[in-house]
Tab-separated table of C-alpha atoms in Angstrom:
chain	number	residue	atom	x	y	z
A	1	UNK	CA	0.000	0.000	0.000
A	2	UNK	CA	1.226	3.476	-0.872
A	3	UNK	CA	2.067	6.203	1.930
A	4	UNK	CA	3.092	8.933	0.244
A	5	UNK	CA	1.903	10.298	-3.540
A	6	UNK	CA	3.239	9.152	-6.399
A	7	UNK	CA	4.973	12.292	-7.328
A	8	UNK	CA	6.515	13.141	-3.733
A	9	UNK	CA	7.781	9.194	-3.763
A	10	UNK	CA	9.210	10.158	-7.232
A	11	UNK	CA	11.188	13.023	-5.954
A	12	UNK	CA	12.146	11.268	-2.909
A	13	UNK	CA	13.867	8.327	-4.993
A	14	UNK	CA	15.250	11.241	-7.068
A	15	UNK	CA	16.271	13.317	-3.682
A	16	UNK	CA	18.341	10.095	-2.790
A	17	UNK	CA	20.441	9.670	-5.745
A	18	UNK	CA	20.926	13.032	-5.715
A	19	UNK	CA	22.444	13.512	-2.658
A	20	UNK	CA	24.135	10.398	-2.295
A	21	UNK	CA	25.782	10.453	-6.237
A	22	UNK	CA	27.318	14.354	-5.993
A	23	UNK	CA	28.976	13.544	-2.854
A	24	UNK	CA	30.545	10.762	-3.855
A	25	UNK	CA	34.294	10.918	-4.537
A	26	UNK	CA	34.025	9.219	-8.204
A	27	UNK	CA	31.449	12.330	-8.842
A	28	UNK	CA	33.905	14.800	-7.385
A	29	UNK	CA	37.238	13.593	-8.755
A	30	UNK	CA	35.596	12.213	-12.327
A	31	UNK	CA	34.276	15.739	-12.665
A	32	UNK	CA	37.718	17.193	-11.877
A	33	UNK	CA	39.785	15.064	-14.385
A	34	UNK	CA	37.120	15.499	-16.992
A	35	UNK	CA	38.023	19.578	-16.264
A	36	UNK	CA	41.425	19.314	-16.494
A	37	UNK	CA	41.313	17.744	-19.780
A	38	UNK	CA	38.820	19.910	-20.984
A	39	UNK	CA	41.120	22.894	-19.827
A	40	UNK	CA	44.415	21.243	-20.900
A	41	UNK	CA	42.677	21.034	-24.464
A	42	UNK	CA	41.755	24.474	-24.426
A	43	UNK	CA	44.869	25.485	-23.619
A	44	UNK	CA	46.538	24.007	-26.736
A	45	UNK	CA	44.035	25.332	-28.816
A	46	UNK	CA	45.147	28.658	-27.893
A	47	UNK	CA	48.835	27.457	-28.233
A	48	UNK	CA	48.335	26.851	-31.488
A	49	UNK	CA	46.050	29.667	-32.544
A	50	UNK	CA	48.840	31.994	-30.793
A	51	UNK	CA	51.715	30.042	-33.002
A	52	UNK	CA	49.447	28.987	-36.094
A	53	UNK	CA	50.351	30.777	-39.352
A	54	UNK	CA	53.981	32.241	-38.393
A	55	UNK	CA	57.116	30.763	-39.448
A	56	UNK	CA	60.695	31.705	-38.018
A	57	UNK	CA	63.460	31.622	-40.396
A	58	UNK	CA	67.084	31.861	-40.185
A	59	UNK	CA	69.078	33.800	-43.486
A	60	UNK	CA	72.223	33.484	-44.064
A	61	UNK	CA	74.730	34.883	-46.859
A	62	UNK	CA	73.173	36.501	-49.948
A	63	UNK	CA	69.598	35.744	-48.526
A	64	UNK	CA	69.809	37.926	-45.919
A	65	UNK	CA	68.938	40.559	-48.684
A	66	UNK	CA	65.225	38.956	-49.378
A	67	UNK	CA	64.379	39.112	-45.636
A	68	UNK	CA	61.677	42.417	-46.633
A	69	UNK	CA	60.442	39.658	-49.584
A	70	UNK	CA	59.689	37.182	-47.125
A	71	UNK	CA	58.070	39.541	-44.941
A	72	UNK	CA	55.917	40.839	-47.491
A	73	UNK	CA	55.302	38.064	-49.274
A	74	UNK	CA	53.703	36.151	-46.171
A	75	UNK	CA	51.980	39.064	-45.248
A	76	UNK	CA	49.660	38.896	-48.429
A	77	UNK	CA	49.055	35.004	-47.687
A	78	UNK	CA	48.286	35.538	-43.881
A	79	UNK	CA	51.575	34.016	-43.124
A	80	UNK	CA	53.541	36.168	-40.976
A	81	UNK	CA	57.396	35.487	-41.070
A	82	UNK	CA	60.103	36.168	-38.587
A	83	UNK	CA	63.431	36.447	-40.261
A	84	UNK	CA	66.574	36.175	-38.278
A	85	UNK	CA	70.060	36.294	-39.948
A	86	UNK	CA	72.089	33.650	-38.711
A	87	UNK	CA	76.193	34.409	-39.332
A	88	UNK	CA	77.459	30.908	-38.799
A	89	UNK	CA	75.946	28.381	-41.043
A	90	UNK	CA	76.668	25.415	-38.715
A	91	UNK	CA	74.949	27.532	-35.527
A	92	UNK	CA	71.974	27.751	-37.912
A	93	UNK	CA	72.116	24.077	-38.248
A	94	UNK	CA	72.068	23.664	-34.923
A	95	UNK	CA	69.456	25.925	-34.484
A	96	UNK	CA	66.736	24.455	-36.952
A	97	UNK	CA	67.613	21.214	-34.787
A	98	UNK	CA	66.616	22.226	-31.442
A	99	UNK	CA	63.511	23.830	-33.182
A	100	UNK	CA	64.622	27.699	-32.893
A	101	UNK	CA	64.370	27.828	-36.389
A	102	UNK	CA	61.508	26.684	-38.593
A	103	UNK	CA	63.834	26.844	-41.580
A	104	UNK	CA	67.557	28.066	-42.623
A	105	UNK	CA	67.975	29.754	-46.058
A	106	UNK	CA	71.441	29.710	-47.715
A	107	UNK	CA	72.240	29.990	-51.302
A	108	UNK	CA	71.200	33.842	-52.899
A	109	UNK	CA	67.137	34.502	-54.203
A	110	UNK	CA	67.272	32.532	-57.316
A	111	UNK	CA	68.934	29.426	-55.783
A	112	UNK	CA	67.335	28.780	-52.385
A	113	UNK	CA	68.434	26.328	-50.438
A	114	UNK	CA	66.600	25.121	-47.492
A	115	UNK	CA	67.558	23.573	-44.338
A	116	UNK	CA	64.550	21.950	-41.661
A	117	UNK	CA	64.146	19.604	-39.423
A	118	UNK	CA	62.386	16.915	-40.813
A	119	UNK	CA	59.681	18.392	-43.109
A	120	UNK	CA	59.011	21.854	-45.042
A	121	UNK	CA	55.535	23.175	-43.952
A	122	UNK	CA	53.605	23.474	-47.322
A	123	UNK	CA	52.448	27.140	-47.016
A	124	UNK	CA	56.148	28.028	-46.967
A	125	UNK	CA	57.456	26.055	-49.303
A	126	UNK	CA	54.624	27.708	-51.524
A	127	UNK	CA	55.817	31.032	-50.298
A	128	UNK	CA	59.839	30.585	-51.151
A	129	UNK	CA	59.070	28.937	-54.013
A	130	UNK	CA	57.455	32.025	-55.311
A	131	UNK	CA	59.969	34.589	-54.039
A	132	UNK	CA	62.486	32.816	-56.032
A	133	UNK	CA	60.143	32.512	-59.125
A	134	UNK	CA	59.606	36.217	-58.783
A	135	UNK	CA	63.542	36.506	-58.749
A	136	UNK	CA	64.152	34.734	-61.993
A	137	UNK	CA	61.309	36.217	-63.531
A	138	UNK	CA	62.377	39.865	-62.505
A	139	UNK	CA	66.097	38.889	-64.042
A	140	UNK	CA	64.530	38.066	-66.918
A	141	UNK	CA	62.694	40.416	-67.959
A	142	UNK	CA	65.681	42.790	-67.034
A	143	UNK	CA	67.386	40.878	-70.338
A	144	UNK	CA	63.852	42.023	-71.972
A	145	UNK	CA	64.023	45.123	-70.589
A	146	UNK	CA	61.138	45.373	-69.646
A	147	UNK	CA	60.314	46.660	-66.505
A	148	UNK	CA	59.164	44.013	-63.854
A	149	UNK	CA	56.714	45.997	-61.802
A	150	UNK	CA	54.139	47.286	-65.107
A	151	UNK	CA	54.788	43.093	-66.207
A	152	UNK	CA	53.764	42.055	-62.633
A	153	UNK	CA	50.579	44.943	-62.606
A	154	UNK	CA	49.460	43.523	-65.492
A	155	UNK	CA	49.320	40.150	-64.413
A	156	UNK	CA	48.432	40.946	-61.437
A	157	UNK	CA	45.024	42.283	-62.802
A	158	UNK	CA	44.117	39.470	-64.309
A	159	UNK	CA	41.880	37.452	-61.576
A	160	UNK	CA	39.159	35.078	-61.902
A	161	UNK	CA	35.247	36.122	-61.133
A	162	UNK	CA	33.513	34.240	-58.270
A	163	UNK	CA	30.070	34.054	-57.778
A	164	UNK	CA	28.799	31.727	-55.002
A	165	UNK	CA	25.220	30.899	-54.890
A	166	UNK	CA	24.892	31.130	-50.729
A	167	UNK	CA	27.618	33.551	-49.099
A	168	UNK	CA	30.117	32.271	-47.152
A	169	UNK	CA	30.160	31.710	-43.405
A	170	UNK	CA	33.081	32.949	-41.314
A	171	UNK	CA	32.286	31.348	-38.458
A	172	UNK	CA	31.592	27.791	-39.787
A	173	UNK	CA	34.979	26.226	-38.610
A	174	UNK	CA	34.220	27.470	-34.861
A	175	UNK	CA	30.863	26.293	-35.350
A	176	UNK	CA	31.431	22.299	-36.408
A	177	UNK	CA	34.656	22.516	-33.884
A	178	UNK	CA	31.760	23.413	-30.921
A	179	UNK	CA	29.059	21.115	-32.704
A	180	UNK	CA	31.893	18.119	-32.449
A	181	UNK	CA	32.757	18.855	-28.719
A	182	UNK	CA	28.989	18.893	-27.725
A	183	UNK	CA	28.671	15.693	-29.783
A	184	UNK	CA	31.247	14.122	-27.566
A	185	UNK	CA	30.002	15.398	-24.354
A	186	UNK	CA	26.679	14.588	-24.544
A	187	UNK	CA	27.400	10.827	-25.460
A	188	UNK	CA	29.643	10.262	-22.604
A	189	UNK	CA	27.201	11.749	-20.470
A	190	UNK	CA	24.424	9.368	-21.832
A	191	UNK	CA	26.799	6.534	-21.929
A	192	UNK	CA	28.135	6.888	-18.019
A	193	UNK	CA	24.626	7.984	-16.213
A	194	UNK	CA	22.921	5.546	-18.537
A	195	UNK	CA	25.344	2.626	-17.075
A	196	UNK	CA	25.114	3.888	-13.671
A	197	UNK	CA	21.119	3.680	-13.766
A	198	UNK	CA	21.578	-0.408	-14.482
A	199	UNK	CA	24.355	-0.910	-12.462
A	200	UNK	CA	22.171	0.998	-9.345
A	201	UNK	CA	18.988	-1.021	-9.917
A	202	UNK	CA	21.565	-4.560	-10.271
A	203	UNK	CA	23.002	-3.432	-6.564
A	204	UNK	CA	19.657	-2.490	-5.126
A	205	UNK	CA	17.894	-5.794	-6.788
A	206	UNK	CA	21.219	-8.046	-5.580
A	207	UNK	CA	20.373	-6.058	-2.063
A	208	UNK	CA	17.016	-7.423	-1.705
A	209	UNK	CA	17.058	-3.244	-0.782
A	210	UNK	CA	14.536	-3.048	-3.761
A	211	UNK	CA	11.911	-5.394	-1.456
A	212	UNK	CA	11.667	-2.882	1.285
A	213	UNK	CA	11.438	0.005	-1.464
A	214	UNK	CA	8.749	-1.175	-3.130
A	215	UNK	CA	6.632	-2.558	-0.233
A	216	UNK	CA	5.986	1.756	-0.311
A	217	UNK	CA	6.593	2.487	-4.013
A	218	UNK	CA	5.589	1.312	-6.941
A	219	UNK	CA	7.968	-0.207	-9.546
A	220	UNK	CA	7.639	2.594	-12.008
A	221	UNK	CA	7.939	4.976	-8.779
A	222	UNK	CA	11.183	3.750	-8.384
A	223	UNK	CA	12.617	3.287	-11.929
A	224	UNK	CA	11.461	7.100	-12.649
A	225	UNK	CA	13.199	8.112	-9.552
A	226	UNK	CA	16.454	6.665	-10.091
A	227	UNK	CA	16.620	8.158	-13.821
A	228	UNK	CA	15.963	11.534	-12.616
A	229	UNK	CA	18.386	12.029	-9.991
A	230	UNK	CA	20.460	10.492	-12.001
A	231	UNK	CA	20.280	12.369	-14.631
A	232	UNK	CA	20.375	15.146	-12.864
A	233	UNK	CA	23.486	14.363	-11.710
A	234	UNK	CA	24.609	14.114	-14.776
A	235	UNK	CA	23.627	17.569	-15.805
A	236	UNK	CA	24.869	18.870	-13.239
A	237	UNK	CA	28.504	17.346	-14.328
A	238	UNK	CA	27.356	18.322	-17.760
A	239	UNK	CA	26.732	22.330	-17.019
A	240	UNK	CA	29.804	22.975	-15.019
A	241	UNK	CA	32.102	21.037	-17.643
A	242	UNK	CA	30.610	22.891	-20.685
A	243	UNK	CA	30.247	26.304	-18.450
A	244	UNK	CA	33.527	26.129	-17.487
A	245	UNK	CA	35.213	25.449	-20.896
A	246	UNK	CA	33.266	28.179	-22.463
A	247	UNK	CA	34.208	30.740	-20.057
A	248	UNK	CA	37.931	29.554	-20.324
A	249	UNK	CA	37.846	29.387	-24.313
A	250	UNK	CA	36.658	32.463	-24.260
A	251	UNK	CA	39.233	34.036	-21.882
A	252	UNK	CA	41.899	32.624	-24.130
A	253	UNK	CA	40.055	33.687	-27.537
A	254	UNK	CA	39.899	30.267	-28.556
A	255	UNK	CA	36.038	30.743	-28.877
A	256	UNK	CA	35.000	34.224	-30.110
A	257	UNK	CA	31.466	32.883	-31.008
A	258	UNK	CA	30.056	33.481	-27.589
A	259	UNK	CA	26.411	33.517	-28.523
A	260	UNK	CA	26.560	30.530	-30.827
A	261	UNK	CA	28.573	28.699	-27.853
A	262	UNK	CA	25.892	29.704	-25.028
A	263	UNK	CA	23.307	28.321	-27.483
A	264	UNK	CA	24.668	25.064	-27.584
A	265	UNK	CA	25.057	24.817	-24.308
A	266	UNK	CA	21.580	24.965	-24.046
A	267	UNK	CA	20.315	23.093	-26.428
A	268	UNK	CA	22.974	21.010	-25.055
A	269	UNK	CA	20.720	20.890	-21.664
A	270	UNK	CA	17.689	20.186	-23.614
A	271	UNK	CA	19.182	16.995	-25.782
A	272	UNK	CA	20.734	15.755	-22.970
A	273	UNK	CA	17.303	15.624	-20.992
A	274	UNK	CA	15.966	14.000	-23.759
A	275	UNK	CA	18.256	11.691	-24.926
A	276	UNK	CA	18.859	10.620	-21.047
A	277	UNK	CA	15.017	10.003	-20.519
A	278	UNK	CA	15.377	8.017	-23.497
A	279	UNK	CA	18.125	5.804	-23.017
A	280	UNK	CA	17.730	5.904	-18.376
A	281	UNK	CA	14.719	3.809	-18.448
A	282	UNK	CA	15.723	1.169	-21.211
A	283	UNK	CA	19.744	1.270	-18.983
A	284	UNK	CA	17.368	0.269	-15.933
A	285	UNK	CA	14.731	-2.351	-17.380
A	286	UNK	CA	17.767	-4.054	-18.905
A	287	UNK	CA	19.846	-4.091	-15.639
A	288	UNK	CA	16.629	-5.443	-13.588
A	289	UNK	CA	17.649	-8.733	-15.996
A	290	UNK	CA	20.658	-9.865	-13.460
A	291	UNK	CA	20.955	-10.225	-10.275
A	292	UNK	CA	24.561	-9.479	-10.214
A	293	UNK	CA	26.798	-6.790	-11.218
A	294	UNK	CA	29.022	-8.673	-12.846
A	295	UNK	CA	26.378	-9.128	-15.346
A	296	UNK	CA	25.476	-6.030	-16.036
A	297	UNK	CA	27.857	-5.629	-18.972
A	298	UNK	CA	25.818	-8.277	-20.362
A	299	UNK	CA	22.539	-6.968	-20.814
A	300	UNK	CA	23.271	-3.205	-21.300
A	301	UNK	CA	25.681	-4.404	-23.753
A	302	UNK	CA	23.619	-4.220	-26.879
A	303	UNK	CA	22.371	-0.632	-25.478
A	304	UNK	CA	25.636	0.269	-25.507
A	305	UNK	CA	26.503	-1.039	-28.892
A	306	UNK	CA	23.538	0.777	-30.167
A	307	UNK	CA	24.950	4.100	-29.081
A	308	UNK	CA	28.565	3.547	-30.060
A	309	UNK	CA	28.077	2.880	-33.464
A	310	UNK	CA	25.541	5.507	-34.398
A	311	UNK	CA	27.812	8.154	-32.626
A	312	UNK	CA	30.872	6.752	-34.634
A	313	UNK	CA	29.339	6.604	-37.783
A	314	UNK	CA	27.311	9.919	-37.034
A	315	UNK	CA	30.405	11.814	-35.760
A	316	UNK	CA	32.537	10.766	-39.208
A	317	UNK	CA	29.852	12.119	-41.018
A	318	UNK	CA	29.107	15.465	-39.440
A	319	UNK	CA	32.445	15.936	-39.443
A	320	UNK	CA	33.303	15.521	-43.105
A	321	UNK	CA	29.840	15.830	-44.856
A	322	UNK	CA	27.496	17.908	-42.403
A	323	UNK	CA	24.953	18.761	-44.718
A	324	UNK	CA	25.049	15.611	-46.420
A	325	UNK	CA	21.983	13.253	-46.555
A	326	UNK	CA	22.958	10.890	-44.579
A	327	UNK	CA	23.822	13.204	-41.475
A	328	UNK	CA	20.846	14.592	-41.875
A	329	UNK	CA	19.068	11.072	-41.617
A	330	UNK	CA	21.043	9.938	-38.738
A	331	UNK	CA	20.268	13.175	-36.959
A	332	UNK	CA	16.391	12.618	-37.245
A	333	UNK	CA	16.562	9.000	-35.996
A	334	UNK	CA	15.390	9.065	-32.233
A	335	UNK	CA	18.520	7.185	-31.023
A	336	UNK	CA	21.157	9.066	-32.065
A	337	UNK	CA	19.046	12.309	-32.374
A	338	UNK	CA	20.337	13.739	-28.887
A	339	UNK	CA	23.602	12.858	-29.976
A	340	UNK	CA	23.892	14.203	-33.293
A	341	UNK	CA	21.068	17.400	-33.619
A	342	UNK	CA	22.457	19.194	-30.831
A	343	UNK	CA	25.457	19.165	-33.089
A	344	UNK	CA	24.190	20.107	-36.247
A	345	UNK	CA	22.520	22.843	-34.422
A	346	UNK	CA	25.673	23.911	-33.341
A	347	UNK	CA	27.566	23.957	-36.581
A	348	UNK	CA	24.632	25.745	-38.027
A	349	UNK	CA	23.734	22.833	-40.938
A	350	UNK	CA	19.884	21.972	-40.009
A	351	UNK	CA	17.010	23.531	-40.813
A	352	UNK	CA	14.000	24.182	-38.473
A	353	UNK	CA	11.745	22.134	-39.695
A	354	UNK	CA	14.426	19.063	-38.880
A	355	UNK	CA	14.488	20.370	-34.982
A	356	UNK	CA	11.048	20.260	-34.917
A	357	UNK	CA	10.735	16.865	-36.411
A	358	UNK	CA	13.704	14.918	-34.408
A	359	UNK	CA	12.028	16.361	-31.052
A	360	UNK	CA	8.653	14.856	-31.792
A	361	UNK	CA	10.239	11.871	-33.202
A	362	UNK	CA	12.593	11.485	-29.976
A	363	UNK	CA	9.282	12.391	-27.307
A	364	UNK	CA	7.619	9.648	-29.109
A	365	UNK	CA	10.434	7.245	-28.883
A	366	UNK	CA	10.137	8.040	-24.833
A	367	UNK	CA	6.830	7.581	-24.576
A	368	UNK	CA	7.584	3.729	-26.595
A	369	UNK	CA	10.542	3.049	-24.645
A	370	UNK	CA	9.228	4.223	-21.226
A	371	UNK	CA	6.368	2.314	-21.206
A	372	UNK	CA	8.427	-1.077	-22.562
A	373	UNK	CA	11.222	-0.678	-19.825
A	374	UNK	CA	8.445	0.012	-17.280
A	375	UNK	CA	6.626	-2.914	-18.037
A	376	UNK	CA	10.493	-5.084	-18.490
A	377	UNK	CA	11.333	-3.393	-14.752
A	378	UNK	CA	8.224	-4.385	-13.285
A	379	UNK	CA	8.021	-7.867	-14.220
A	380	UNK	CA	11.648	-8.495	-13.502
A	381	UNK	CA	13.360	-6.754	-10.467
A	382	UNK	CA	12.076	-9.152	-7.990
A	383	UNK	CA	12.916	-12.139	-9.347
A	384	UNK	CA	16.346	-13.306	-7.852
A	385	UNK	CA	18.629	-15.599	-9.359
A	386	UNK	CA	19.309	-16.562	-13.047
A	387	UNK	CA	19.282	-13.914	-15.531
A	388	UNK	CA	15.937	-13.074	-17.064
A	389	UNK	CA	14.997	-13.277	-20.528
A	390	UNK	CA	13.504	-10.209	-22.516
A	391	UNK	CA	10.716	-12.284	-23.734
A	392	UNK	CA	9.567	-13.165	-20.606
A	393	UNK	CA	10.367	-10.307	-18.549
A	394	UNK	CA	7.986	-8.888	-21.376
A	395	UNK	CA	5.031	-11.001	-21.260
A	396	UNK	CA	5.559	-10.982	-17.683
């Protein structure tokens, strides 16, 4: 018989996770590593935004007179070049070794000769290769005499007309890199809290804790109750990860899109509600199978697989094709919809007519899937023993 209302018993199953998951020290220090990394990869971001594009390279002999060429010439590529003339050939050497050069130039402007490391970034090979082209070029039409710079206008002139049928976007690379990162997030998130839902109702069933529980409760009292406090624990994780790596991105100016970023975030929140409720209840029918935890792996197994594979296949192809077809297909599948439209959303490649469509799609697919691994939960967490078969748990 029931003591309390069904909502209030709700909460109070919900009240209990919550307080007894965030003070746990797997909650505290998982959230803490999961910072650090985020930070640490924020940090090289802005490493390499601070060091992307510029080249440091050492002259010696007659190329110490094409330093102002170099300059200029990277300049009008977006390549900015620090020229340093080196006197001693062999310190040069020495110097493109222990990495203090990029490159060392020896030789004079029509015969470069160039000393790195191991391999010749493209952009300036491009870029010598054309200051010594323009050398030659220059000497020859000297012979010609003609004069370089009206040759050079002239050719310059000449360009090719563009016309692009839908502008460009500046900010699409920022865009698909924050699309990708909430992609990632939001599938561990699913993956962890979703695991921890089974492996809570296996200890609680292996207990005989669940027999007290529901001699108050109802099943579906209980299974409810566990997924939300779970899952609010894993929001919880979720928001200060995501808040905190926006507000350091953007301290660093590896994100400049702040408005695009705080939307994702929350429709980060809002896929991540979904796409727990989705996958929490199915996480807990199948873990009322076993009796012990050492089969849990078992049952949530082909959950799992589910969810690995779509966010594989779904993350290769919002990364190289997002506005392909088949992206766009994945994305609208209720499975891998709070995965992958969150993402799109992001990266700016969906339409509104998709959001709409993969949210009623997805609530639907709750609706199915609560009401299956209500009935599965019911009929199955308290029978002890052997695992349970879905068909039977099922017909009950």
């Amino acid at each position: 018989m029931n003591t309390v209302s069904s909502w209030r018993a709700v909460w109070l199953i919900a009240k209990r996770e919550l307080n007894t998951r965030l003070r746990t020290r797997s909650f505290v220090i998982g959230t803490a590593v999961l910072l650090v990394m985020l930070m640490g990869y924020v940090l090289l971001q802005s490493t390499l935004i601070g060091n992307e594009d510029k080249s440091k390279v050492g002259l010696t002999g007659q190329t110490a007179g094409i330093a102002q060429q170099l300059q200029t010439a990277g300049a009008a590529i977006g390549e900015k070049i620090e020229t340093v003339t080196v006197a001693d050939p062999a310190q040069g050497r020495s110097q493109v070794e222990n990495g203090d050069l990029d490159a060392l130039l020896s030789g004079n402007a029509t015969e470069l000769k160039v000393l790195v490391k191991s391999e010749l970034d493209t952009k300036l090979r491009a870029l010598l290769n054309g200051v010594s082209q323009q050398e030659v070029l220059n000497g020859i039409l000297s012979e010609a005499q003609k004069t370089p710079d009206e040759v050079m206008r002239t050719v310059h002139q000449t360009q090719v007309e563009v016309d692009s049928i839908k502008p460009p976007d500046p900010e699409k690379s920022q865009r698909m890199v924050i699309g990708l990162i909430v992609a990632v997030l939001l599938y561990m998130s699913i993956v962890t809290y979703g695991t921890l839902v089974a492996q809570g109702v296996v200890e609680e069933k292996s207990s005989r804790v669940v027999e007290i529980l529901l001699s108050t409760v109802r099943p579906w009292h209980l299974l409810l109750g566990k997924v939300i406090g779970l899952g609010l624990v894993g929001l919880t994780q979720l928001v200060i990860i995501g808040g905190a790596g926006f507000v350091v991105a953007s301290a660093t100016d590896v994100l400049t899109l702040s408005g695009v970023a705080t939307s994702a975030l929350l429709w980060g929140v809002v896929w991540y509600l979904l796409g727990f409720l989705l996958y929490a209840t199915v996480y807990g029918a199948m873990g009322s199978l076993v009796s012990r935890q050492e089969d849990t792996q078992s049952v949530i197994g082909p959950v799992n697989i589910v969810l690995i594979l779509g966010f594989v296949v779904g993350f290769n192809l919002l990364a190289q094709a997002p506005e392909g077809t088949g992206t766009k297909v994945l994305s609208l599948v209720p499975l891998l919809s709070p995965v992958l439209m969150p993402a799109r959303i992001a990266a700016g490649t969906v339409e509104v007519w998709e959001i709409a469509a993969s949210l009623g799609l997805t609530v639907g697919a709750i609706a199915l899937f609560t009401w299956l691994g209500a009935r599965i939960y019911q009929n199955s967490v308290l029978r002890v023993g052997s695992r349970i078969k879905l068909s039977e748990a099922l017909r009950g």
